[in-house]
């Protein structure tokens, strides 16, 4: 048995609740997986430590790729998500103050009017939770703390504590969707590779005088990337990367001094800019788990990998993991296989681990080449930017990587792209 927390002296319930899959963590990734399994015939239990209201009041914003949008379309959730988010038709890339900028345009993809979406956490989570609430096949345990997991030959037993009461859950598979610190990954001794960056990110929202015209910005300063993600109304989310000490100092600056520095990095394109939320500092790391699967355990989302926020890929990788794992589990269940057996889970690991390595390498490459002032590197990246500006196919490849168009697409996203998604309930 693997203990996640110290045992308490509270009472315990003796009846075990049987499920096929227990998902630990109802962040966007865990909730997407639960929604993807709703009509699969598999009984799902979803365990979340924090009250639902905590996730539903989270206003952090993310860049959402076309592929993630197709997954939500395939789940029949897009009509509920789309009105609350921003669709961008253009992305502006620039190298500090260097005047020659690159425009990545939806026309380069020859697909649709939009190239990326920007969504706040609650705008994605609410439609997912609403759909889960309507389901009879899902068992919600929230707020519930996982106390221990016992991996047995034919099942896993998860003990959770809900309002001081112990409840035993039993399933064929446990999925760790419990975030970057993943208590489940650590308790199962899954080793990881990676490193902490020399940088931290400061995340906050701003209000601006002029409209953002649905343009997303990624400006590469020597200290790190500076992203502006447009939100509904005259608001945007800023993700400002800087070396750790500088990031801490920026986050603690008195407001007038902070606004001055912000305007210098932000540019004048939206007129006067003022902060609209507290500044939060996040350390940045690259991490890849050596295994995404063990007998009766699978990892998804930040529990399996973490990447640099440049290019806005982390959550999108997790949404793709969820769709891929759901596909593998549905197929295995239809064929009567044991869904918790490593042999059954191997196609998921093979599929997602390699693709995630490619994205981790891409984000690392972007951060290292653009946060570098060594003249040969500056010269090389200016050639790269020139190629992006002038050569259409180069722009198309960059956009394909950033929008999730490369690699194997989950079937649910392909169905949505061909217009055969489920209609929203
Ligand atoms: C500054 C910054 C900007 C970013 N911008 C982007 C972006 O633009 N686009 C993008 O794609 N990604 C972005 N990311 C990455 C993104 O935030 C993460 O990849 C994503 O939030 C991970 O989602 P998750 O569901 O895997 O984990 P989480 O959101 O961390 O969810 C994990 C859930 O598990 C629960 N949990 C944990 N332990 C337990 C337990 N023992 N029992 C029960 N529940 C438990 C937690 O309460 C939580 O609800 C950014 C990251 C940073 C730091």
CSV table of C-alpha atoms and ligand atoms in Angstrom, one decimal:
chain,number,residue,atom,x,y,z
A,1,UNK,CA,0.0,0.0,0.0
A,2,UNK,CA,1.2,3.5,-0.9
A,3,UNK,CA,0.3,6.2,1.7
A,4,UNK,CA,-0.1,9.7,0.4
A,5,UNK,CA,-0.9,11.4,3.7
A,6,UNK,CA,-0.6,10.5,7.4
A,7,UNK,CA,-3.5,8.4,8.6
A,8,UNK,CA,-6.1,10.2,10.8
A,9,UNK,CA,-8.1,8.8,13.6
A,10,UNK,CA,-11.5,9.5,12.0
A,11,UNK,CA,-14.2,6.9,11.3
A,12,UNK,CA,-14.3,4.9,8.2
A,13,UNK,CA,-16.9,3.5,5.8
A,14,UNK,CA,-16.6,-0.2,5.1
A,15,UNK,CA,-18.5,-0.4,1.8
A,16,UNK,CA,-16.2,-0.2,-1.2
A,17,UNK,CA,-17.4,1.7,-4.3
A,18,UNK,CA,-16.6,-0.2,-7.5
A,19,UNK,CA,-15.6,1.7,-10.6
A,20,UNK,CA,-13.6,0.9,-13.7
A,21,UNK,CA,-11.5,4.0,-13.7
A,22,UNK,CA,-10.7,6.4,-10.8
A,23,UNK,CA,-9.4,9.8,-12.0
A,24,UNK,CA,-7.6,11.7,-9.3
A,25,UNK,CA,-7.7,15.4,-10.0
A,26,UNK,CA,-10.6,17.3,-11.6
A,27,UNK,CA,-8.6,20.1,-13.2
A,28,UNK,CA,-9.2,20.7,-16.9
A,29,UNK,CA,-7.3,17.6,-17.9
A,30,UNK,CA,-8.9,15.2,-15.4
A,31,UNK,CA,-12.4,16.6,-16.2
A,32,UNK,CA,-11.7,16.3,-20.0
A,33,UNK,CA,-10.8,12.7,-19.5
A,34,UNK,CA,-13.9,12.1,-17.4
A,35,UNK,CA,-16.1,13.7,-20.1
A,36,UNK,CA,-14.4,11.6,-22.8
A,37,UNK,CA,-15.3,8.4,-21.0
A,38,UNK,CA,-19.0,9.3,-20.2
A,39,UNK,CA,-20.7,7.1,-22.8
A,40,UNK,CA,-18.0,4.5,-23.0
A,41,UNK,CA,-19.7,1.9,-20.7
A,42,UNK,CA,-16.9,2.4,-18.2
A,43,UNK,CA,-17.9,3.5,-14.7
A,44,UNK,CA,-15.8,6.5,-13.7
A,45,UNK,CA,-15.1,8.0,-10.3
A,46,UNK,CA,-13.6,11.5,-10.2
A,47,UNK,CA,-11.7,12.6,-7.0
A,48,UNK,CA,-10.9,16.2,-6.5
A,49,UNK,CA,-9.2,17.6,-3.3
A,50,UNK,CA,-10.5,21.2,-3.6
A,51,UNK,CA,-14.2,22.3,-3.6
A,52,UNK,CA,-15.6,22.7,-7.2
A,53,UNK,CA,-16.1,26.4,-6.5
A,54,UNK,CA,-12.2,26.8,-6.3
A,55,UNK,CA,-11.7,25.7,-9.9
A,56,UNK,CA,-14.8,27.5,-11.1
A,57,UNK,CA,-13.5,30.9,-9.7
A,58,UNK,CA,-10.0,30.5,-11.3
A,59,UNK,CA,-9.6,33.2,-13.9
A,60,UNK,CA,-6.1,32.2,-15.2
A,61,UNK,CA,-6.0,32.3,-19.0
A,62,UNK,CA,-4.4,29.9,-21.4
A,63,UNK,CA,-3.7,29.8,-25.1
A,64,UNK,CA,-5.9,27.0,-26.5
A,65,UNK,CA,-4.8,25.3,-29.7
A,66,UNK,CA,-7.0,24.4,-32.7
A,67,UNK,CA,-6.6,20.7,-31.8
A,68,UNK,CA,-7.9,21.2,-28.2
A,69,UNK,CA,-10.8,23.1,-29.7
A,70,UNK,CA,-11.5,20.2,-31.9
A,71,UNK,CA,-11.4,17.8,-28.9
A,72,UNK,CA,-14.0,20.0,-27.1
A,73,UNK,CA,-16.1,20.1,-30.3
A,74,UNK,CA,-15.9,16.3,-30.4
A,75,UNK,CA,-17.2,16.2,-26.9
A,76,UNK,CA,-20.1,18.5,-27.8
A,77,UNK,CA,-18.9,21.3,-25.5
A,78,UNK,CA,-17.7,23.9,-27.9
A,79,UNK,CA,-21.0,25.8,-28.2
A,80,UNK,CA,-20.9,26.3,-24.4
A,81,UNK,CA,-17.2,27.3,-24.4
A,82,UNK,CA,-16.9,29.5,-27.5
A,83,UNK,CA,-19.0,32.5,-26.3
A,84,UNK,CA,-16.8,33.0,-23.2
A,85,UNK,CA,-13.4,33.0,-24.9
A,86,UNK,CA,-11.4,35.0,-27.5
A,87,UNK,CA,-10.6,33.7,-31.0
A,88,UNK,CA,-7.4,35.2,-32.4
A,89,UNK,CA,-6.8,35.4,-36.2
A,90,UNK,CA,-3.2,36.6,-35.9
A,91,UNK,CA,-0.2,36.0,-33.7
A,92,UNK,CA,2.6,38.7,-33.7
A,93,UNK,CA,6.1,37.4,-32.9
A,94,UNK,CA,9.0,39.8,-32.3
A,95,UNK,CA,12.6,39.7,-31.1
A,96,UNK,CA,12.8,42.4,-28.4
A,97,UNK,CA,12.9,45.8,-30.1
A,98,UNK,CA,14.1,44.4,-33.5
A,99,UNK,CA,11.7,46.1,-35.9
A,100,UNK,CA,11.1,43.2,-38.3
A,101,UNK,CA,8.2,41.3,-36.8
A,102,UNK,CA,6.6,38.0,-37.9
A,103,UNK,CA,2.8,37.7,-38.4
A,104,UNK,CA,1.4,34.2,-38.1
A,105,UNK,CA,-2.0,34.3,-39.8
A,106,UNK,CA,-4.9,31.9,-39.9
A,107,UNK,CA,-4.7,32.1,-43.7
A,108,UNK,CA,-1.3,30.3,-43.5
A,109,UNK,CA,-3.1,27.2,-42.2
A,110,UNK,CA,-5.7,27.4,-45.0
A,111,UNK,CA,-8.2,26.0,-42.4
A,112,UNK,CA,-10.4,28.6,-40.8
A,113,UNK,CA,-10.5,32.2,-39.6
A,114,UNK,CA,-8.9,31.4,-36.2
A,115,UNK,CA,-5.3,30.5,-35.3
A,116,UNK,CA,-5.5,30.2,-31.5
A,117,UNK,CA,-8.1,30.8,-28.8
A,118,UNK,CA,-7.6,32.3,-25.3
A,119,UNK,CA,-9.7,30.9,-22.5
A,120,UNK,CA,-9.9,31.6,-18.8
A,121,UNK,CA,-9.8,28.5,-16.6
A,122,UNK,CA,-13.4,28.8,-15.5
A,123,UNK,CA,-14.6,29.2,-19.2
A,124,UNK,CA,-13.3,25.7,-19.9
A,125,UNK,CA,-14.0,24.1,-16.6
A,126,UNK,CA,-17.6,25.1,-16.2
A,127,UNK,CA,-19.0,23.4,-19.4
A,128,UNK,CA,-16.9,20.3,-18.4
A,129,UNK,CA,-18.4,20.2,-14.9
A,130,UNK,CA,-21.9,21.0,-16.1
A,131,UNK,CA,-21.7,18.0,-18.5
A,132,UNK,CA,-20.3,15.7,-15.7
A,133,UNK,CA,-23.1,16.8,-13.3
A,134,UNK,CA,-25.7,15.6,-15.9
A,135,UNK,CA,-24.2,12.1,-16.0
A,136,UNK,CA,-25.4,9.0,-14.0
A,137,UNK,CA,-22.3,7.0,-14.8
A,138,UNK,CA,-19.9,9.3,-13.0
A,139,UNK,CA,-19.3,9.2,-9.3
A,140,UNK,CA,-18.0,12.6,-8.0
A,141,UNK,CA,-15.9,12.6,-4.8
A,142,UNK,CA,-15.3,16.3,-4.1
A,143,UNK,CA,-13.8,17.7,-2.0
A,144,UNK,CA,-12.1,14.5,-1.2
A,145,UNK,CA,-8.5,13.8,-0.2
A,146,UNK,CA,-6.7,10.7,-1.5
A,147,UNK,CA,-5.1,9.0,1.6
A,148,UNK,CA,-3.6,5.9,0.1
A,149,UNK,CA,-3.5,3.7,-3.0
A,150,UNK,CA,-3.0,0.0,-3.0
A,151,UNK,CA,-2.1,-1.5,-6.4
A,152,UNK,CA,-3.2,-5.2,-6.4
A,153,UNK,CA,-2.8,-7.7,-9.2
A,154,UNK,CA,-6.4,-7.3,-10.5
A,155,UNK,CA,-7.5,-3.9,-9.2
A,156,UNK,CA,-6.4,-0.8,-7.3
A,157,UNK,CA,-7.9,0.3,-4.0
A,158,UNK,CA,-8.0,4.0,-3.3
A,159,UNK,CA,-8.9,5.3,0.2
A,160,UNK,CA,-10.3,8.8,0.2
A,161,UNK,CA,-11.4,11.0,3.0
A,162,UNK,CA,-14.6,13.0,2.5
A,163,UNK,CA,-15.7,15.3,5.3
A,164,UNK,CA,-13.7,13.2,7.8
A,165,UNK,CA,-15.2,9.9,6.6
A,166,UNK,CA,-13.1,7.3,4.9
A,167,UNK,CA,-14.4,5.8,1.7
A,168,UNK,CA,-12.8,2.9,-0.2
A,169,UNK,CA,-12.9,3.1,-4.0
A,170,UNK,CA,-11.9,0.1,-6.1
A,171,UNK,CA,-11.1,0.1,-9.8
A,172,UNK,CA,-9.2,-1.6,-12.6
A,173,UNK,CA,-7.3,1.6,-13.4
A,174,UNK,CA,-6.3,4.8,-11.5
A,175,UNK,CA,-5.4,7.9,-13.5
A,176,UNK,CA,-3.2,10.5,-12.0
A,177,UNK,CA,-4.4,13.9,-13.3
A,178,UNK,CA,-3.3,15.5,-10.0
A,179,UNK,CA,-1.0,18.3,-11.4
A,180,UNK,CA,2.7,19.1,-11.5
A,181,UNK,CA,3.5,17.9,-7.9
A,182,UNK,CA,1.4,14.7,-8.5
A,183,UNK,CA,1.3,13.0,-5.1
A,184,UNK,CA,0.3,9.8,-7.0
A,185,UNK,CA,3.3,9.9,-9.3
A,186,UNK,CA,5.6,10.5,-6.4
A,187,UNK,CA,4.0,7.8,-4.3
A,188,UNK,CA,4.4,5.3,-7.1
A,189,UNK,CA,8.1,6.2,-7.4
A,190,UNK,CA,7.9,7.2,-11.1
A,191,UNK,CA,11.2,8.8,-11.9
A,192,UNK,CA,11.4,11.9,-14.1
A,193,UNK,CA,13.9,13.8,-16.3
A,194,UNK,CA,14.2,17.5,-16.6
A,195,UNK,CA,15.4,20.7,-15.0
A,196,UNK,CA,14.3,23.9,-13.5
A,197,UNK,CA,14.8,27.0,-15.7
A,198,UNK,CA,16.7,30.1,-14.6
A,199,UNK,CA,13.5,31.9,-15.0
A,200,UNK,CA,10.1,32.4,-13.4
A,201,UNK,CA,6.8,33.6,-14.9
A,202,UNK,CA,4.7,36.5,-13.6
A,203,UNK,CA,1.1,36.0,-14.6
A,204,UNK,CA,-1.6,38.7,-14.3
A,205,UNK,CA,-4.4,40.4,-16.3
A,206,UNK,CA,-4.5,44.0,-17.5
A,207,UNK,CA,-7.1,46.4,-18.8
A,208,UNK,CA,-6.2,48.6,-21.7
A,209,UNK,CA,-7.6,51.7,-23.3
A,210,UNK,CA,-7.8,50.4,-26.9
A,211,UNK,CA,-9.1,47.0,-28.2
A,212,UNK,CA,-6.6,44.2,-28.7
A,213,UNK,CA,-8.2,43.4,-32.1
A,214,UNK,CA,-7.9,39.7,-31.2
A,215,UNK,CA,-4.2,39.6,-31.8
A,216,UNK,CA,-1.9,37.4,-29.5
A,217,UNK,CA,1.6,38.7,-29.0
A,218,UNK,CA,4.8,36.8,-28.1
A,219,UNK,CA,7.7,39.2,-27.7
A,220,UNK,CA,11.1,37.6,-26.9
A,221,UNK,CA,13.2,39.9,-24.6
A,222,UNK,CA,16.7,38.8,-23.6
A,223,UNK,CA,15.4,38.1,-20.1
A,224,UNK,CA,12.6,35.8,-21.5
A,225,UNK,CA,9.4,35.7,-23.5
A,226,UNK,CA,6.6,38.2,-22.8
A,227,UNK,CA,3.2,37.0,-24.0
A,228,UNK,CA,0.0,39.0,-24.3
A,229,UNK,CA,-3.2,36.9,-24.6
A,230,UNK,CA,-6.3,38.8,-25.5
A,231,UNK,CA,-9.4,38.2,-23.3
A,232,UNK,CA,-13.0,39.2,-23.8
A,233,UNK,CA,-13.5,43.0,-23.5
A,234,UNK,CA,-10.5,45.4,-23.3
A,235,UNK,CA,-8.5,42.9,-21.1
A,236,UNK,CA,-5.5,40.7,-21.7
A,237,UNK,CA,-3.5,38.1,-19.8
A,238,UNK,CA,0.2,38.8,-19.5
A,239,UNK,CA,2.8,36.0,-19.0
A,240,UNK,CA,6.1,37.8,-18.3
A,241,UNK,CA,9.2,35.6,-18.0
A,242,UNK,CA,12.3,36.8,-16.3
A,243,UNK,CA,15.2,35.4,-14.2
A,244,UNK,CA,14.0,34.3,-10.7
A,245,UNK,CA,15.3,37.3,-8.7
A,246,UNK,CA,14.1,39.8,-11.3
A,247,UNK,CA,10.7,38.2,-11.5
A,248,UNK,CA,10.3,38.4,-7.7
A,249,UNK,CA,11.4,42.0,-7.8
A,250,UNK,CA,8.9,42.9,-10.6
A,251,UNK,CA,6.1,41.1,-8.8
A,252,UNK,CA,6.8,43.1,-5.6
A,253,UNK,CA,7.2,46.5,-7.3
A,254,UNK,CA,5.1,49.4,-6.2
A,255,UNK,CA,2.3,49.9,-8.8
A,256,UNK,CA,3.5,53.2,-10.5
A,257,UNK,CA,7.0,51.8,-11.0
A,258,UNK,CA,5.5,48.5,-12.2
A,259,UNK,CA,3.2,50.2,-14.7
A,260,UNK,CA,6.2,52.1,-16.2
A,261,UNK,CA,8.2,48.9,-16.7
A,262,UNK,CA,5.1,47.0,-17.9
A,263,UNK,CA,4.4,49.7,-20.6
A,264,UNK,CA,8.0,49.5,-21.8
A,265,UNK,CA,7.7,45.7,-22.4
A,266,UNK,CA,4.1,45.8,-23.5
A,267,UNK,CA,4.3,48.4,-26.2
A,268,UNK,CA,1.8,51.3,-27.0
A,269,UNK,CA,-0.5,49.4,-29.4
A,270,UNK,CA,-3.4,49.3,-26.9
A,271,UNK,CA,-2.9,52.7,-25.3
A,272,UNK,CA,-2.8,53.0,-21.5
A,273,UNK,CA,-2.4,49.7,-19.7
A,274,UNK,CA,-3.3,49.1,-16.0
A,275,UNK,CA,-3.1,45.9,-13.9
A,276,UNK,CA,-6.4,44.2,-13.3
A,277,UNK,CA,-5.4,41.3,-11.0
A,278,UNK,CA,-2.7,40.5,-8.4
A,279,UNK,CA,0.7,39.4,-9.9
A,280,UNK,CA,1.5,35.7,-9.3
A,281,UNK,CA,4.9,34.2,-9.7
A,282,UNK,CA,5.4,30.6,-11.1
A,283,UNK,CA,8.7,28.9,-11.2
A,284,UNK,CA,9.3,27.3,-14.6
A,285,UNK,CA,10.5,23.8,-15.2
A,286,UNK,CA,10.8,21.1,-17.9
A,287,UNK,CA,9.9,17.6,-16.7
A,288,UNK,CA,9.1,14.4,-18.4
A,289,UNK,CA,8.1,11.2,-16.5
A,290,UNK,CA,10.1,8.2,-17.5
A,291,UNK,CA,6.9,6.2,-17.6
A,292,UNK,CA,3.3,7.3,-18.2
A,293,UNK,CA,2.0,3.9,-17.2
A,294,UNK,CA,2.5,1.2,-14.5
A,295,UNK,CA,0.3,-1.7,-13.7
A,296,UNK,CA,-3.1,-0.1,-12.8
A,297,UNK,CA,-1.8,3.5,-13.1
A,298,UNK,CA,-1.7,6.0,-15.9
A,299,UNK,CA,-0.4,9.6,-15.8
A,300,UNK,CA,-1.9,12.5,-17.8
A,301,UNK,CA,-1.3,16.3,-18.0
A,302,UNK,CA,1.1,18.0,-15.7
A,303,UNK,CA,1.3,14.8,-13.6
A,304,UNK,CA,3.2,13.3,-16.6
A,305,UNK,CA,5.1,16.4,-18.0
A,306,UNK,CA,5.7,20.1,-17.4
A,307,UNK,CA,7.0,22.6,-20.0
A,308,UNK,CA,8.0,26.2,-20.3
A,309,UNK,CA,4.9,28.4,-20.9
A,310,UNK,CA,6.4,29.9,-24.1
A,311,UNK,CA,4.1,29.0,-26.9
A,312,UNK,CA,1.2,28.1,-24.5
A,313,UNK,CA,1.5,24.3,-24.8
A,314,UNK,CA,1.3,22.7,-21.3
A,315,UNK,CA,-2.5,22.5,-20.9
A,316,UNK,CA,-3.0,21.6,-24.6
A,317,UNK,CA,-0.6,18.6,-24.2
A,318,UNK,CA,-2.7,17.4,-21.2
A,319,UNK,CA,-6.0,17.8,-23.1
A,320,UNK,CA,-4.5,15.7,-25.9
A,321,UNK,CA,-3.3,13.1,-23.4
A,322,UNK,CA,-6.8,12.9,-22.0
A,323,UNK,CA,-8.4,12.3,-25.5
A,324,UNK,CA,-5.7,9.8,-26.4
A,325,UNK,CA,-6.1,7.8,-23.2
A,326,UNK,CA,-9.9,7.8,-23.5
A,327,UNK,CA,-9.5,6.4,-27.0
A,328,UNK,CA,-7.2,3.6,-25.9
A,329,UNK,CA,-9.5,2.7,-22.9
A,330,UNK,CA,-12.7,2.7,-25.0
A,331,UNK,CA,-11.1,0.4,-27.7
A,332,UNK,CA,-9.7,-1.9,-25.0
A,333,UNK,CA,-13.1,-2.1,-23.2
A,334,UNK,CA,-14.9,-2.9,-26.5
A,335,UNK,CA,-12.4,-5.8,-27.0
A,336,UNK,CA,-12.9,-7.0,-23.5
A,337,UNK,CA,-9.3,-6.3,-22.4
A,338,UNK,CA,-8.2,-5.5,-18.9
A,339,UNK,CA,-8.0,-1.7,-19.0
A,340,UNK,CA,-5.5,-1.6,-16.1
A,341,UNK,CA,-2.9,-4.0,-17.6
A,342,UNK,CA,0.3,-2.4,-18.9
A,343,UNK,CA,0.0,-4.2,-22.2
A,344,UNK,CA,-3.4,-2.5,-22.7
A,345,UNK,CA,-2.0,0.9,-21.7
A,346,UNK,CA,1.2,0.7,-23.7
A,347,UNK,CA,-0.3,2.2,-26.9
A,348,UNK,CA,-1.2,5.3,-24.9
A,349,UNK,CA,2.4,5.7,-23.6
A,350,UNK,CA,3.9,5.1,-27.0
A,351,UNK,CA,1.6,7.7,-28.6
A,352,UNK,CA,1.8,10.5,-26.1
A,353,UNK,CA,5.3,10.3,-24.6
A,354,UNK,CA,7.1,10.8,-27.9
A,355,UNK,CA,4.8,13.6,-29.1
A,356,UNK,CA,5.2,15.4,-25.7
A,357,UNK,CA,9.0,15.1,-26.0
A,358,UNK,CA,8.8,16.9,-29.3
A,359,UNK,CA,6.8,19.8,-27.7
A,360,UNK,CA,9.1,19.9,-24.7
A,361,UNK,CA,12.1,20.2,-27.0
A,362,UNK,CA,10.4,22.9,-29.2
A,363,UNK,CA,9.5,25.1,-26.1
A,364,UNK,CA,13.0,24.6,-24.7
A,365,UNK,CA,14.6,25.6,-28.1
A,366,UNK,CA,12.4,28.7,-28.3
A,367,UNK,CA,13.3,29.8,-24.8
A,368,UNK,CA,17.1,29.2,-25.1
A,369,UNK,CA,17.6,30.7,-28.6
A,370,UNK,CA,15.5,33.8,-27.8
A,371,UNK,CA,16.9,34.5,-24.3
A,372,UNK,CA,20.4,34.5,-25.7
A,373,UNK,CA,22.5,37.5,-26.7
A,374,UNK,CA,25.5,35.6,-28.0
A,375,UNK,CA,26.0,37.3,-31.5
A,376,UNK,CA,26.1,34.0,-33.6
A,377,UNK,CA,22.8,32.9,-31.9
A,378,UNK,CA,21.2,36.4,-32.4
A,379,UNK,CA,22.3,36.2,-36.1
A,380,UNK,CA,20.9,32.7,-36.5
A,381,UNK,CA,17.5,33.6,-35.0
A,382,UNK,CA,17.3,36.7,-37.2
A,383,UNK,CA,17.7,34.3,-40.2
A,384,UNK,CA,15.0,32.1,-38.7
A,385,UNK,CA,12.7,35.1,-38.3
A,386,UNK,CA,13.5,36.2,-41.9
A,387,UNK,CA,12.5,32.7,-43.1
A,388,UNK,CA,9.3,32.8,-41.1
A,389,UNK,CA,8.5,36.2,-42.6
A,390,UNK,CA,9.3,35.3,-46.2
A,391,UNK,CA,8.7,31.6,-46.7
A,392,UNK,CA,5.1,30.4,-46.5
A,393,UNK,CA,5.8,26.7,-45.9
A,394,UNK,CA,8.2,27.6,-43.0
A,395,UNK,CA,5.4,29.6,-41.4
A,396,UNK,CA,3.0,26.7,-42.0
A,397,UNK,CA,5.3,24.2,-40.2
A,398,UNK,CA,5.7,26.5,-37.2
A,399,UNK,CA,2.0,27.1,-37.0
A,400,UNK,CA,1.2,23.4,-37.4
A,401,UNK,CA,3.4,22.7,-34.3
A,402,UNK,CA,2.0,25.5,-32.3
A,403,UNK,CA,-1.7,24.7,-33.1
A,404,UNK,CA,-1.4,20.9,-32.5
A,405,UNK,CA,-1.7,19.9,-36.2
A,406,UNK,CA,1.3,17.6,-36.2
A,407,UNK,CA,1.4,14.1,-34.8
A,408,UNK,CA,-1.4,11.6,-34.4
A,409,UNK,CA,-4.7,13.2,-33.7
A,410,UNK,CA,-7.2,11.6,-31.4
A,411,UNK,CA,-10.2,10.2,-33.3
A,412,UNK,CA,-12.6,12.5,-31.4
A,413,UNK,CA,-10.7,15.6,-32.8
A,414,UNK,CA,-10.7,14.2,-36.3
A,415,UNK,CA,-14.5,13.6,-36.2
A,416,UNK,CA,-15.0,17.2,-35.1
A,417,UNK,CA,-12.8,18.5,-37.9
A,418,UNK,CA,-15.0,16.6,-40.4
A,419,UNK,CA,-18.1,18.1,-38.8
A,420,UNK,CA,-19.5,14.9,-37.2
A,421,UNK,CA,-19.1,16.0,-33.6
A,422,UNK,CA,-21.9,15.3,-31.1
A,423,UNK,CA,-24.3,18.2,-30.7
A,424,UNK,CA,-24.1,20.0,-27.4
A,425,UNK,CA,-26.8,18.9,-25.0
B,1,LIG,C1,2.5,31.1,-16.0
B,1,LIG,C2,1.9,29.9,-16.8
B,1,LIG,C3,1.2,30.1,-18.0
B,1,LIG,C4,0.7,29.0,-18.7
B,1,LIG,N1,0.1,29.3,-19.9
B,1,LIG,C5,-0.4,28.2,-20.6
B,1,LIG,C6,-1.0,28.4,-21.9
B,1,LIG,O1,-1.2,29.6,-22.4
B,1,LIG,N2,-1.5,27.3,-22.6
B,1,LIG,C7,-1.3,26.1,-22.1
B,1,LIG,O2,-1.7,25.1,-22.7
B,1,LIG,N3,-0.7,25.9,-20.9
B,1,LIG,C8,-0.3,26.9,-20.1
B,1,LIG,N4,0.3,26.7,-18.9
B,1,LIG,C9,0.4,25.3,-18.4
B,1,LIG,C10,-0.9,24.9,-17.7
B,1,LIG,O3,-1.2,25.8,-16.7
B,1,LIG,C11,-0.8,23.5,-17.1
B,1,LIG,O4,-0.2,22.6,-18.0
B,1,LIG,C12,-2.2,23.0,-16.8
B,1,LIG,O5,-2.9,23.8,-15.9
B,1,LIG,C13,-2.2,21.5,-16.2
B,1,LIG,O6,-3.5,21.1,-16.0
B,1,LIG,P1,-3.7,19.7,-15.1
B,1,LIG,O7,-5.2,19.5,-15.1
B,1,LIG,O8,-2.8,18.6,-15.6
B,1,LIG,O9,-3.2,20.0,-13.7
B,1,LIG,P2,-3.9,21.1,-12.6
B,1,LIG,O10,-4.6,22.2,-13.2
B,1,LIG,O11,-2.8,21.4,-11.6
B,1,LIG,O12,-5.0,20.2,-11.9
B,1,LIG,C14,-4.7,19.2,-10.9
B,1,LIG,C15,-5.9,19.0,-10.1
B,1,LIG,O13,-5.6,17.8,-9.2
B,1,LIG,C16,-6.1,18.1,-7.9
B,1,LIG,N5,-5.3,17.3,-6.9
B,1,LIG,C17,-4.0,17.3,-6.6
B,1,LIG,N6,-3.7,16.4,-5.7
B,1,LIG,C18,-4.9,15.7,-5.4
B,1,LIG,C19,-5.2,14.7,-4.6
B,1,LIG,N7,-4.3,14.0,-3.8
B,1,LIG,N8,-6.5,14.3,-4.5
B,1,LIG,C20,-7.4,14.8,-5.3
B,1,LIG,N9,-7.2,15.9,-6.1
B,1,LIG,C21,-5.9,16.3,-6.2
B,1,LIG,C22,-5.8,19.6,-7.7
B,1,LIG,O14,-6.6,20.2,-6.7
B,1,LIG,C23,-6.2,20.1,-9.1
B,1,LIG,O15,-7.6,20.5,-9.3
B,1,LIG,C24,0.9,27.7,-18.2
B,1,LIG,C25,1.5,27.5,-17.0
B,1,LIG,C26,2.1,28.6,-16.3
B,1,LIG,C27,2.8,28.4,-15.0
